[in-house]
PDB file of C-alpha atoms in Angstrom:
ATOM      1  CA  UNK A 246      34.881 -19.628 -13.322  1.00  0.00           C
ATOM      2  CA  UNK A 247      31.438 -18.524 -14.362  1.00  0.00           C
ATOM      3  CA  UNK A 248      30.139 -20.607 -11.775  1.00  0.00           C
ATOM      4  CA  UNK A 249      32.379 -18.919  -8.841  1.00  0.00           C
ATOM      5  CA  UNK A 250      31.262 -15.750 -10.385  1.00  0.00           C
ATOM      6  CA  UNK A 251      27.342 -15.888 -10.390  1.00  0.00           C
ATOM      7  CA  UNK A 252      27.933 -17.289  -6.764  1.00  0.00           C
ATOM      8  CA  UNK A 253      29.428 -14.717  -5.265  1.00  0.00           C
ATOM      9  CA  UNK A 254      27.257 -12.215  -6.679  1.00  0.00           C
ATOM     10  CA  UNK A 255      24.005 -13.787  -5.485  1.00  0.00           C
ATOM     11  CA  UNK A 256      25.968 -14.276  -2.221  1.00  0.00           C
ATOM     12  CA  UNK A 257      26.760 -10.087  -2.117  1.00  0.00           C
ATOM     13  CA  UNK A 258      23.071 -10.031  -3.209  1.00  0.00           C
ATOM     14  CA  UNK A 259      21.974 -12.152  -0.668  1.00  0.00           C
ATOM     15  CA  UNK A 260      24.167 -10.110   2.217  1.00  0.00           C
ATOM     16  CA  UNK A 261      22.762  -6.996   1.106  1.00  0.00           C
ATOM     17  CA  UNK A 262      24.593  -3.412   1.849  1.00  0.00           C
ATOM     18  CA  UNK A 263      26.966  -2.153   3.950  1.00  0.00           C
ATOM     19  CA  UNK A 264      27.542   1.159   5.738  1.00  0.00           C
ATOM     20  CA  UNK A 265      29.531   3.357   3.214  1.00  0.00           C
ATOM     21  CA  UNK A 266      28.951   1.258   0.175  1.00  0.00           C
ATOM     22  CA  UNK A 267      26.674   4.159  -0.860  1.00  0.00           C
ATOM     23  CA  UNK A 268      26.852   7.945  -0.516  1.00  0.00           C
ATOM     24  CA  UNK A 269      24.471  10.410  -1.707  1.00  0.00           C
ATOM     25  CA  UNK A 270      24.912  14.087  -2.159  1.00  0.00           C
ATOM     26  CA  UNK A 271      21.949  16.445  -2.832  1.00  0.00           C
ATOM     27  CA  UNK A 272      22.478  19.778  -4.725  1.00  0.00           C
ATOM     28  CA  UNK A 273      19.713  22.721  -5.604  1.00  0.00           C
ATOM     29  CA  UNK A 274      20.008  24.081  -9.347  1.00  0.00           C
ATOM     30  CA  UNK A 275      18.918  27.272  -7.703  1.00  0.00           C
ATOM     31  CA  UNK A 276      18.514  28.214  -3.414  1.00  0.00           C
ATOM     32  CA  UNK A 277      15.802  30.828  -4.138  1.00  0.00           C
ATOM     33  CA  UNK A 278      13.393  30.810  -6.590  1.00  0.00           C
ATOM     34  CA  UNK A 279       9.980  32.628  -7.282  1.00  0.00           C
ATOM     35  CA  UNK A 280       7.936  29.517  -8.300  1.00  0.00           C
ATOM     36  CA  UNK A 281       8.052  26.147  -6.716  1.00  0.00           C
ATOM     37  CA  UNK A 282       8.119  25.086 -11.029  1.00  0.00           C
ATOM     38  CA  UNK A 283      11.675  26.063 -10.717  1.00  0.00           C
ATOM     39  CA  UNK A 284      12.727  23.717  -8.393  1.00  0.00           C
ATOM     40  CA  UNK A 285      15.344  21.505  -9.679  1.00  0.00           C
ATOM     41  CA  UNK A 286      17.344  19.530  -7.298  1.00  0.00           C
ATOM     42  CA  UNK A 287      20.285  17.286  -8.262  1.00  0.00           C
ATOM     43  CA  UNK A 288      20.915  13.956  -6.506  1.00  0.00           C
ATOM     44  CA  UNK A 289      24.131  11.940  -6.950  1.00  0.00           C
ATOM     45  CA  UNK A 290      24.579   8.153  -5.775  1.00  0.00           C
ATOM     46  CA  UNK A 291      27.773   6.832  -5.633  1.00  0.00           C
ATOM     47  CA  UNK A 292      29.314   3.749  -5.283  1.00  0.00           C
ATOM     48  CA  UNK A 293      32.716   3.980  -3.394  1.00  0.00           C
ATOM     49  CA  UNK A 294      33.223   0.524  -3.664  1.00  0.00           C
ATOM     50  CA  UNK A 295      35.625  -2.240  -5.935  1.00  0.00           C
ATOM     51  CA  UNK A 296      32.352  -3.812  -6.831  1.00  0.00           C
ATOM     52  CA  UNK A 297      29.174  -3.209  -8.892  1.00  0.00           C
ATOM     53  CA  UNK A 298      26.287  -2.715  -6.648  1.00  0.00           C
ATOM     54  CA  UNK A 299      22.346  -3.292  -8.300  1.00  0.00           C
ATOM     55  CA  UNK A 300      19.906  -1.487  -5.740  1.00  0.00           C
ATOM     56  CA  UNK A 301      15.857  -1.331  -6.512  1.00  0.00           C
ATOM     57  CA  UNK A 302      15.682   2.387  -7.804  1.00  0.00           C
ATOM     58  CA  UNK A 303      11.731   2.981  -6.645  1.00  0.00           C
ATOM     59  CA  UNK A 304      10.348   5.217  -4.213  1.00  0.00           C
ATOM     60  CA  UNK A 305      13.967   6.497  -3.469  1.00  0.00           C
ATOM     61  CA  UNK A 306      15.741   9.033  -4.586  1.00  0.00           C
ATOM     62  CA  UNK A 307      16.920   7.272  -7.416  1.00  0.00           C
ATOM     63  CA  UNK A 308      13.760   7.375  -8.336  1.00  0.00           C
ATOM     64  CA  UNK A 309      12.357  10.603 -10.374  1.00  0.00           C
ATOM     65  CA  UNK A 310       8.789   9.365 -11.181  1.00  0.00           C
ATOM     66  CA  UNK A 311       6.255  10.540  -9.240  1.00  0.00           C
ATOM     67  CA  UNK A 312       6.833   8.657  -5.718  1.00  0.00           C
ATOM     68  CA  UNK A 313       8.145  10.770  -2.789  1.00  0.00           C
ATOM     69  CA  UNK A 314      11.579  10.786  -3.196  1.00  0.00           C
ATOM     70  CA  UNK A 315      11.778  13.739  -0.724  1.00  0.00           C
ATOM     71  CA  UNK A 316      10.305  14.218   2.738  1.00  0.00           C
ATOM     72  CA  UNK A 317       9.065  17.956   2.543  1.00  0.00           C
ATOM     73  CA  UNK A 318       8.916  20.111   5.468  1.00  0.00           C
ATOM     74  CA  UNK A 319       9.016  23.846   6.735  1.00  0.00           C
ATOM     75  CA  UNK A 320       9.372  25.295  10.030  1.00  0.00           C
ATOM     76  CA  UNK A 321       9.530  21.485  11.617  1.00  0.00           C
ATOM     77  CA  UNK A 322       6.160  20.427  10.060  1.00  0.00           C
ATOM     78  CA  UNK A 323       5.927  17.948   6.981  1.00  0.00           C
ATOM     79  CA  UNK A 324       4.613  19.050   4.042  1.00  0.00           C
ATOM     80  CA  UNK A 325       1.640  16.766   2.286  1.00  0.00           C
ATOM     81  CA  UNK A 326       3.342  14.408  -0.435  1.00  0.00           C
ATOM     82  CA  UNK A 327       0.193  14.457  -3.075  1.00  0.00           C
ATOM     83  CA  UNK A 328       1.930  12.195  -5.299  1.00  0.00           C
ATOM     84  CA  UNK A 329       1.744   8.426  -6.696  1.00  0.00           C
ATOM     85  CA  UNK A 330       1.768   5.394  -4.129  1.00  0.00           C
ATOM     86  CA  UNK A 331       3.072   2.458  -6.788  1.00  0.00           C
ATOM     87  CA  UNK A 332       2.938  -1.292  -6.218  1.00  0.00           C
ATOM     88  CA  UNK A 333       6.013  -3.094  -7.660  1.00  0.00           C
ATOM     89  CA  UNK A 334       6.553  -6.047  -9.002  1.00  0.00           C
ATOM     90  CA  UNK A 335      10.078  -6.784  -8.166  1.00  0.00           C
ATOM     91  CA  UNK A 336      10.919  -9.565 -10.481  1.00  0.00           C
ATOM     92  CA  UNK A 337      10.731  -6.521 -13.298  1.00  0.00           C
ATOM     93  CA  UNK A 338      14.349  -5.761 -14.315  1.00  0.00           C
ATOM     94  CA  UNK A 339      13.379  -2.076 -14.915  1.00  0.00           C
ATOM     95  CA  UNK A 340      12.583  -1.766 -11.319  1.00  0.00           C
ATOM     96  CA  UNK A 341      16.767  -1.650  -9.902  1.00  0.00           C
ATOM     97  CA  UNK A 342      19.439   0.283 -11.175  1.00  0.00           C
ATOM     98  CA  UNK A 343      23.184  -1.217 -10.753  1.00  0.00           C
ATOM     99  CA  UNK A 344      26.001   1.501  -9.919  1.00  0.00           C
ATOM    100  CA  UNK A 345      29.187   0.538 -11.134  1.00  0.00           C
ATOM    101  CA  UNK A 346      32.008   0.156  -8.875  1.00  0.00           C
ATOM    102  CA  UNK A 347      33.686   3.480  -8.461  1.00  0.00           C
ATOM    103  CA  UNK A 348      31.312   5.579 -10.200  1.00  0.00           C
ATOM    104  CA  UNK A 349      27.962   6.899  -9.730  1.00  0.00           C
ATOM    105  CA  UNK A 350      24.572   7.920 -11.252  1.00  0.00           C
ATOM    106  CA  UNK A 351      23.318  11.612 -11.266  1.00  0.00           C
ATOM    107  CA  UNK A 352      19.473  12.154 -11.435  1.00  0.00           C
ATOM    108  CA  UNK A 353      17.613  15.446 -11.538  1.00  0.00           C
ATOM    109  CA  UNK A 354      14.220  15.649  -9.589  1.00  0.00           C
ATOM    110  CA  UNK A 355      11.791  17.890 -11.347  1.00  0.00           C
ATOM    111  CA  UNK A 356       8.179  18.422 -11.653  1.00  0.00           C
ATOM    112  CA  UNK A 357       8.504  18.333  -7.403  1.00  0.00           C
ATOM    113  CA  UNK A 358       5.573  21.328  -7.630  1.00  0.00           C
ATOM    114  CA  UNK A 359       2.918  18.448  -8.163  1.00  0.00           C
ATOM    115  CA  UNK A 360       3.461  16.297  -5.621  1.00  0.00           C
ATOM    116  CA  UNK A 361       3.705  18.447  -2.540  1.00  0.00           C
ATOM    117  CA  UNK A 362       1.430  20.596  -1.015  1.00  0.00           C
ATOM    118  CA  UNK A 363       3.433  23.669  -0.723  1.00  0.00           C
ATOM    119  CA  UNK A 364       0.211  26.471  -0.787  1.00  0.00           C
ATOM    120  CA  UNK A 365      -0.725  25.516   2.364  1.00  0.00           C
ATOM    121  CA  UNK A 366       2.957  26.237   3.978  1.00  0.00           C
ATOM    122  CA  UNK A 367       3.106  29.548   2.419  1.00  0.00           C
ATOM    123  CA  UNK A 368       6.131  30.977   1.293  1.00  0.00           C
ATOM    124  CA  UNK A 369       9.753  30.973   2.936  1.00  0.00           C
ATOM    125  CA  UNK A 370      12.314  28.453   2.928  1.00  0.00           C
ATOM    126  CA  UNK A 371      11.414  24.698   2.746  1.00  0.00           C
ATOM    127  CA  UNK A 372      13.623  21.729   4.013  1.00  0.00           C
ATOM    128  CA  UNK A 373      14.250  18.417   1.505  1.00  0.00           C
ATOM    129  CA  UNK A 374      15.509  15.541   3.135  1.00  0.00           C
ATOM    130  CA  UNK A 375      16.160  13.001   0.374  1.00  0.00           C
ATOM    131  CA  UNK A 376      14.912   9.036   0.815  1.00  0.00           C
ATOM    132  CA  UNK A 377      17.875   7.277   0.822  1.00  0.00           C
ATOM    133  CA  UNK A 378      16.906   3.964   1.936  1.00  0.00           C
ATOM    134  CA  UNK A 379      18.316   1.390  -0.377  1.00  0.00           C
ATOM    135  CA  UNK A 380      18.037  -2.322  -0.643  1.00  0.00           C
ATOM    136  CA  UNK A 381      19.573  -5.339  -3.098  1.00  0.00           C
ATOM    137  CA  UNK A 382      16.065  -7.017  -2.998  1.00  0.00           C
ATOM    138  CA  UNK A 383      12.238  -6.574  -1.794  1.00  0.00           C
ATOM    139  CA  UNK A 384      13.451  -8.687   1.256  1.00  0.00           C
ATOM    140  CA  UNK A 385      17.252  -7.721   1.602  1.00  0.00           C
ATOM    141  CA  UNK A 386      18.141  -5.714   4.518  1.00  0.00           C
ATOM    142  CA  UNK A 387      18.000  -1.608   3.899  1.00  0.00           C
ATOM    143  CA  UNK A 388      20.726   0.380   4.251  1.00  0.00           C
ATOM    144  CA  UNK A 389      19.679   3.810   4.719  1.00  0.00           C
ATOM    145  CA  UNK A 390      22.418   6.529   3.205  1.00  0.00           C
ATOM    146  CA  UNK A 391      23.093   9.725   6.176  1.00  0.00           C
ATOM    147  CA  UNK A 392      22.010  12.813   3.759  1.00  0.00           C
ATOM    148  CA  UNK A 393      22.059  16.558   5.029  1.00  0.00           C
ATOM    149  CA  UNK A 394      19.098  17.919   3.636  1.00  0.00           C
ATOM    150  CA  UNK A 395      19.103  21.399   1.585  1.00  0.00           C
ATOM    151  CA  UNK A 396      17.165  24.154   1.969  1.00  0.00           C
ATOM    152  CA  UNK A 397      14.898  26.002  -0.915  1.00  0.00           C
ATOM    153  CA  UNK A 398      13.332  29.320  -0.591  1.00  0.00           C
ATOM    154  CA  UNK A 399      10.183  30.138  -2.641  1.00  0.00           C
ATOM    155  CA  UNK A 400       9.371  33.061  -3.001  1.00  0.00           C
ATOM    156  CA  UNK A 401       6.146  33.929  -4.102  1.00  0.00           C
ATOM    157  CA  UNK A 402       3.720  31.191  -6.583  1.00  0.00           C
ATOM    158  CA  UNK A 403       3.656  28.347  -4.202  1.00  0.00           C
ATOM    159  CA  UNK A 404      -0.241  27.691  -5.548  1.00  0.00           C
ATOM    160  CA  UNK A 405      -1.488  24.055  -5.687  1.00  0.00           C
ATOM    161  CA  UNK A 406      -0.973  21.977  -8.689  1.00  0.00           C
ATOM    162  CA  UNK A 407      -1.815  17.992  -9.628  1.00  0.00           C
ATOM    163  CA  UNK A 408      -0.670  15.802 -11.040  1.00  0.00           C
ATOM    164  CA  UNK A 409      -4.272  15.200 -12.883  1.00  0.00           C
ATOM    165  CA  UNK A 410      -7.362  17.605 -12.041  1.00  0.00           C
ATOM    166  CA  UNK A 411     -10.384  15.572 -11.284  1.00  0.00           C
ATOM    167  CA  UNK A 412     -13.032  15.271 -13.990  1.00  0.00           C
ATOM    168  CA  UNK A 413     -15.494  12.080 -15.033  1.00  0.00           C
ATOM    169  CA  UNK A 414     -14.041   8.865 -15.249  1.00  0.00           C
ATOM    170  CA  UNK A 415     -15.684   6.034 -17.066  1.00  0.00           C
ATOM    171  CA  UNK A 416     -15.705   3.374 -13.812  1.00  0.00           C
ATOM    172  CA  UNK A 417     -15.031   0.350 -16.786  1.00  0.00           C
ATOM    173  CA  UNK A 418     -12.011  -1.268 -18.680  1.00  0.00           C
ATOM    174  CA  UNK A 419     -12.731  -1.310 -22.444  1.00  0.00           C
ATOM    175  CA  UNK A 420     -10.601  -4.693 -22.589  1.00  0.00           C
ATOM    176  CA  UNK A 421     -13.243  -7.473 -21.224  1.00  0.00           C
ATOM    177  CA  UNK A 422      -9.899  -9.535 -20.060  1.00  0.00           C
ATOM    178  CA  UNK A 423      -8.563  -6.853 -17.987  1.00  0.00           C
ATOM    179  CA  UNK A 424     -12.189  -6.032 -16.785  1.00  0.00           C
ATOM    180  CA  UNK A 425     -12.449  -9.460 -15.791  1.00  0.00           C
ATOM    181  CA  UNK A 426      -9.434  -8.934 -13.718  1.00  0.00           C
ATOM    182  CA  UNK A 427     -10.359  -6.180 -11.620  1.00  0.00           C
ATOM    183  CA  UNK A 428     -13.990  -7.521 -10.646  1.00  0.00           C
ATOM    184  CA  UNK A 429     -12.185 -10.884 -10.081  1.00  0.00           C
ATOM    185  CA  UNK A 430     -10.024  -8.788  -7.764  1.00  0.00           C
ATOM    186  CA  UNK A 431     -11.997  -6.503  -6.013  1.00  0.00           C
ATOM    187  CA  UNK A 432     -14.230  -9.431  -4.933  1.00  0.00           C
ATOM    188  CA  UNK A 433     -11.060 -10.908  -3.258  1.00  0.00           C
ATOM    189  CA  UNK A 434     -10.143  -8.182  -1.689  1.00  0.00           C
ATOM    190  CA  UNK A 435     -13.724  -7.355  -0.394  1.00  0.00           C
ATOM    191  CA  UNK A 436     -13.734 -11.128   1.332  1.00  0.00           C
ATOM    192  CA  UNK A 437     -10.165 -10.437   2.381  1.00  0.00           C
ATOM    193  CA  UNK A 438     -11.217  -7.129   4.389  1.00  0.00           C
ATOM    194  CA  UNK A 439     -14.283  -8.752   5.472  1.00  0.00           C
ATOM    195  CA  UNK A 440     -11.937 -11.201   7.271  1.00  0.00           C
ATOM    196  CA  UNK A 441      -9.442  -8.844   9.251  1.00  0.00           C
ATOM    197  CA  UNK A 442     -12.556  -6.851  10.379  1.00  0.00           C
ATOM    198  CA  UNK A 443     -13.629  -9.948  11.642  1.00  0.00           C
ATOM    199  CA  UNK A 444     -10.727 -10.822  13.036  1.00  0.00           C
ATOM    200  CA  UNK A 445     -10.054  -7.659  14.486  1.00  0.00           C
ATOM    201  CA  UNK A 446     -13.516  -8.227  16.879  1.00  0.00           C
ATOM    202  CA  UNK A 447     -12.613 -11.445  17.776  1.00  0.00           C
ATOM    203  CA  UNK A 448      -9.049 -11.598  18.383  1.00  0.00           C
ATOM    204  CA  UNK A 449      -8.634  -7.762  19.452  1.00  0.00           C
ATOM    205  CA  UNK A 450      -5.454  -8.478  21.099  1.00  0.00           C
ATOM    206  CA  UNK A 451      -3.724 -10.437  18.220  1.00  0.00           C
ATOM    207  CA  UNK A 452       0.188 -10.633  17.406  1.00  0.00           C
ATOM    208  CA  UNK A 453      -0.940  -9.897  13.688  1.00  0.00           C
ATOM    209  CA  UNK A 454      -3.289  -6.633  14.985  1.00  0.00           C
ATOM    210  CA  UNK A 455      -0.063  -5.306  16.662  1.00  0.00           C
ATOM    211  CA  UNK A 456       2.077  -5.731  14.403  1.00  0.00           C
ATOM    212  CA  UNK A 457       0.607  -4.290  11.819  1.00  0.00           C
ATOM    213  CA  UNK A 458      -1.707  -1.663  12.925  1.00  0.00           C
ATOM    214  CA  UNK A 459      -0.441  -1.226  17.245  1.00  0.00           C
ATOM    215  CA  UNK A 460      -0.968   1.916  18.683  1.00  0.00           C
ATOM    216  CA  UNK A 461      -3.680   2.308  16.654  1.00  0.00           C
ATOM    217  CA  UNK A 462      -7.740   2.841  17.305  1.00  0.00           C
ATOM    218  CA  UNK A 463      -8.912  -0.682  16.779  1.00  0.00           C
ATOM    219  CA  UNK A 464     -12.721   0.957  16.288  1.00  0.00           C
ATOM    220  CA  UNK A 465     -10.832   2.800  13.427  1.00  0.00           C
ATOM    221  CA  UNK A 466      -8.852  -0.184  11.719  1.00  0.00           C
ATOM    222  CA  UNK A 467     -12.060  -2.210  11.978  1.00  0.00           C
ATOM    223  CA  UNK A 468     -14.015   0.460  10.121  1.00  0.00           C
ATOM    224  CA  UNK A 469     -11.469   0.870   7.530  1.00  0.00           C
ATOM    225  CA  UNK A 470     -11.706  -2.932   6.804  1.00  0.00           C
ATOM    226  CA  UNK A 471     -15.394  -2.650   7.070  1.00  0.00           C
ATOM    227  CA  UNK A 472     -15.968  -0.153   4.318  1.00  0.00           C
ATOM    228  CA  UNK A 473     -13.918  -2.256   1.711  1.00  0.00           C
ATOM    229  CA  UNK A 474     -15.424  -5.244   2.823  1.00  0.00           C
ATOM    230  CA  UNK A 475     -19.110  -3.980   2.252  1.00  0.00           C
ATOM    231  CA  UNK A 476     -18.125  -1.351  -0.529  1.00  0.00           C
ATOM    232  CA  UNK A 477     -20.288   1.504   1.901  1.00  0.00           C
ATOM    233  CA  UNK A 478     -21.406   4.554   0.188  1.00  0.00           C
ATOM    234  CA  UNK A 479     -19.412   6.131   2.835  1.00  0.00           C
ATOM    235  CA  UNK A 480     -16.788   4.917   1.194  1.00  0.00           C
ATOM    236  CA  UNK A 481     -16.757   7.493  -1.186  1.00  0.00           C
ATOM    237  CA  UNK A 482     -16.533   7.030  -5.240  1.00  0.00           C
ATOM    238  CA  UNK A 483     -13.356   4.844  -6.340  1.00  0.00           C
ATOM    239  CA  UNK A 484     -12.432   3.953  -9.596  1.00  0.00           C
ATOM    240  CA  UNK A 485     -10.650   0.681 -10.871  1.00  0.00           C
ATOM    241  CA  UNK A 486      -8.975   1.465 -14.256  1.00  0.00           C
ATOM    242  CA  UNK A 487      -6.941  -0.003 -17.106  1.00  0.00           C
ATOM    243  CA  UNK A 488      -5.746   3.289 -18.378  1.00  0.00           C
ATOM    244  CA  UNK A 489      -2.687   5.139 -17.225  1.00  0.00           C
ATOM    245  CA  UNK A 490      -3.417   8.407 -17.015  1.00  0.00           C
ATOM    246  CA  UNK A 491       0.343   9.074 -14.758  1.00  0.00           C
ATOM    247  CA  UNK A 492       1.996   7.398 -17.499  1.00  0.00           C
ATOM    248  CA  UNK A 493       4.618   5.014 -15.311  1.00  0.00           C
ATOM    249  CA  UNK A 494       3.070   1.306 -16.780  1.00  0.00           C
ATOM    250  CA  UNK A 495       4.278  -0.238 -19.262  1.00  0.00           C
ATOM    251  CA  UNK A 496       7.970  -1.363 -20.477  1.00  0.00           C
ATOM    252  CA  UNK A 497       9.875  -3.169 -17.745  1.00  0.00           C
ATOM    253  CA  UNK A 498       9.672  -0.187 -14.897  1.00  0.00           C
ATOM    254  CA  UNK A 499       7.869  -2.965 -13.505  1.00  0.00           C
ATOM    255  CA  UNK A 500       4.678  -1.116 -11.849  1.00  0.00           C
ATOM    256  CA  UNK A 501       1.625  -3.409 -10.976  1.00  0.00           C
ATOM    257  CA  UNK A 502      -0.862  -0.394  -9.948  1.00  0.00           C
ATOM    258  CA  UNK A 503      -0.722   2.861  -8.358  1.00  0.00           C
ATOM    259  CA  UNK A 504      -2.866   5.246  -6.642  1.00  0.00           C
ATOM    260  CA  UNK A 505      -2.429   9.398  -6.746  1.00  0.00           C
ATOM    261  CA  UNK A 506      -2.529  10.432  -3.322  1.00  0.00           C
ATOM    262  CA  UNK A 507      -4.684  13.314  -3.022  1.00  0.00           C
ATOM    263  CA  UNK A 508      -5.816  14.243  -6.730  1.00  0.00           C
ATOM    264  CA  UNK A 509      -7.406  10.695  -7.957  1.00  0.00           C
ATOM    265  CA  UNK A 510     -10.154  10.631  -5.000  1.00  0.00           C
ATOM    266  CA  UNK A 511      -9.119   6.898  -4.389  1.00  0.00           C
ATOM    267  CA  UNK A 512      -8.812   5.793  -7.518  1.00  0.00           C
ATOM    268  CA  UNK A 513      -6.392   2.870  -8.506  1.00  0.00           C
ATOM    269  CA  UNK A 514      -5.153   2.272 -11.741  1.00  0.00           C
ATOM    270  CA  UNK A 515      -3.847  -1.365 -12.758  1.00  0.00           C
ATOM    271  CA  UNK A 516      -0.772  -1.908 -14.883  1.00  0.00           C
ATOM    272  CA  UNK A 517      -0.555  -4.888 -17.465  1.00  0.00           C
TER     273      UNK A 517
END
């Protein structure tokens, strides 16, 4: 019997979702506020279903860490996310959430005035469309969730925050293990790039060049790759760290690294 069980639930696994196995429903503590600090918004995820259903819970709005759970935007134009960009390692079991059958799970976004770019919108109402894509596995097919968005005026202190201000970093990891790590790892990447921008110039026309990066300036791309590869002063200062200054490593939340978008000049901080 436990057999037939575990089957059928890496079978529902394997499947992935449905449309209508999940509904989502946004709501605003408050539709006007003075600050954007105020802004709470409430997102519920049910599960309509007869079964449990175990979704990852990063980067969506299940998620209220740092990653853009919300796509910002005022008058039609998108408003900078300035947030954390997180690499996951999906074998973690802190990175999915499972929502039982017939029930759901309620989580409150704060904190939303540090990862948006809000000052340079000005005041007046702002659209949030939630991101309500949801998958059963890294590789499982996404379902993504129809949300109306709400609508949140701000009325006057929409000023710039971060998530950290920038100040001196110390461009070394006190652990010589970890250290070890990073140099081991930056050297692979720097062959890595050195490769595609090699590639790039001799198979311009590649199946792997337009998948990945069509419609795009192959001069650009090339460049990109080029900088890593040859670690260019141009390439601006970029930090490789062991601390965790965003505190979202550690436990089982199952983060390998991150970046912070706009605040961290580059920098990338490695999880254990």
């Amino acid at each position: 019997m436990f057999r037939a069980t575990l089957l059928l639930s890496l079978a529902t696994v394997a499947l992935g979702l449905s449309v209508g196995d999940l509904k989502v429903s946004l709501k605003a503590v408050h539709s006007s506020v003075k600050s954007i600090d105020d802004i709470v918004i409430s997102a519920v995820v049910s599960n309509p279903t007869n079964k449990d259903i175990r979704v990852i819970s990063k980067n969506n709005i299940l998620d209220p860490t740092a990653t853009k759970s919300f796509t910002v935007s005022k008058g039609g134009k998108d408003v900078l996310f300035e947030g954390i960009r997180a690499t996951y390692d999906f074998s973690a079991e802190g990175v999915y959430t499972t929502i039982p059958a017939g029930g759901s799970i309620a989580v409150n976004h704060t904190g939303l005035a540090n990862l948006y770019d809000f000052e340079t919108s000005g005041t007046g109402a702002f659209t949030f469309a939630p991101n309500s894509l949801f998958q059963t596995g890294p590789d499982a097919p996404a379902l993504i969730v129809d949300t109306p968005p709400l609508s949140i005026e701000i009325t006057h202190d929409v000023k710039k925050r971060a998530i950290l201000y920038p100040r001196l970093s110390n461009p070394q990891c006190s652990d010589g293990g970890r250290l070890q790590v990073i140099r081991d790892s930056l050297t692979y990447a720097r062959s890595l790039a050195g490769g595609a921008a090699s590639d790039i110039r001799s198979h311009p026309n590649s199946v792997e060049f337009n998948t990945y990066f069509g419609g795009n300036s192959q001069d650009d791309i090339w460049y990109r790759h080029d900088i890593i590869a040859g670690d260019l002063p141009s390439s601006g200062t970029r930090i490789i760290g062991c601390t965790d200054p965003a505190r979202i490593c550690g436990g089982n939340g199952g983060v390998i690294a991150y970046t912070l978008v706009a605040t961290s000049n580059g920098q990338i901080v490695g999880s254990d």
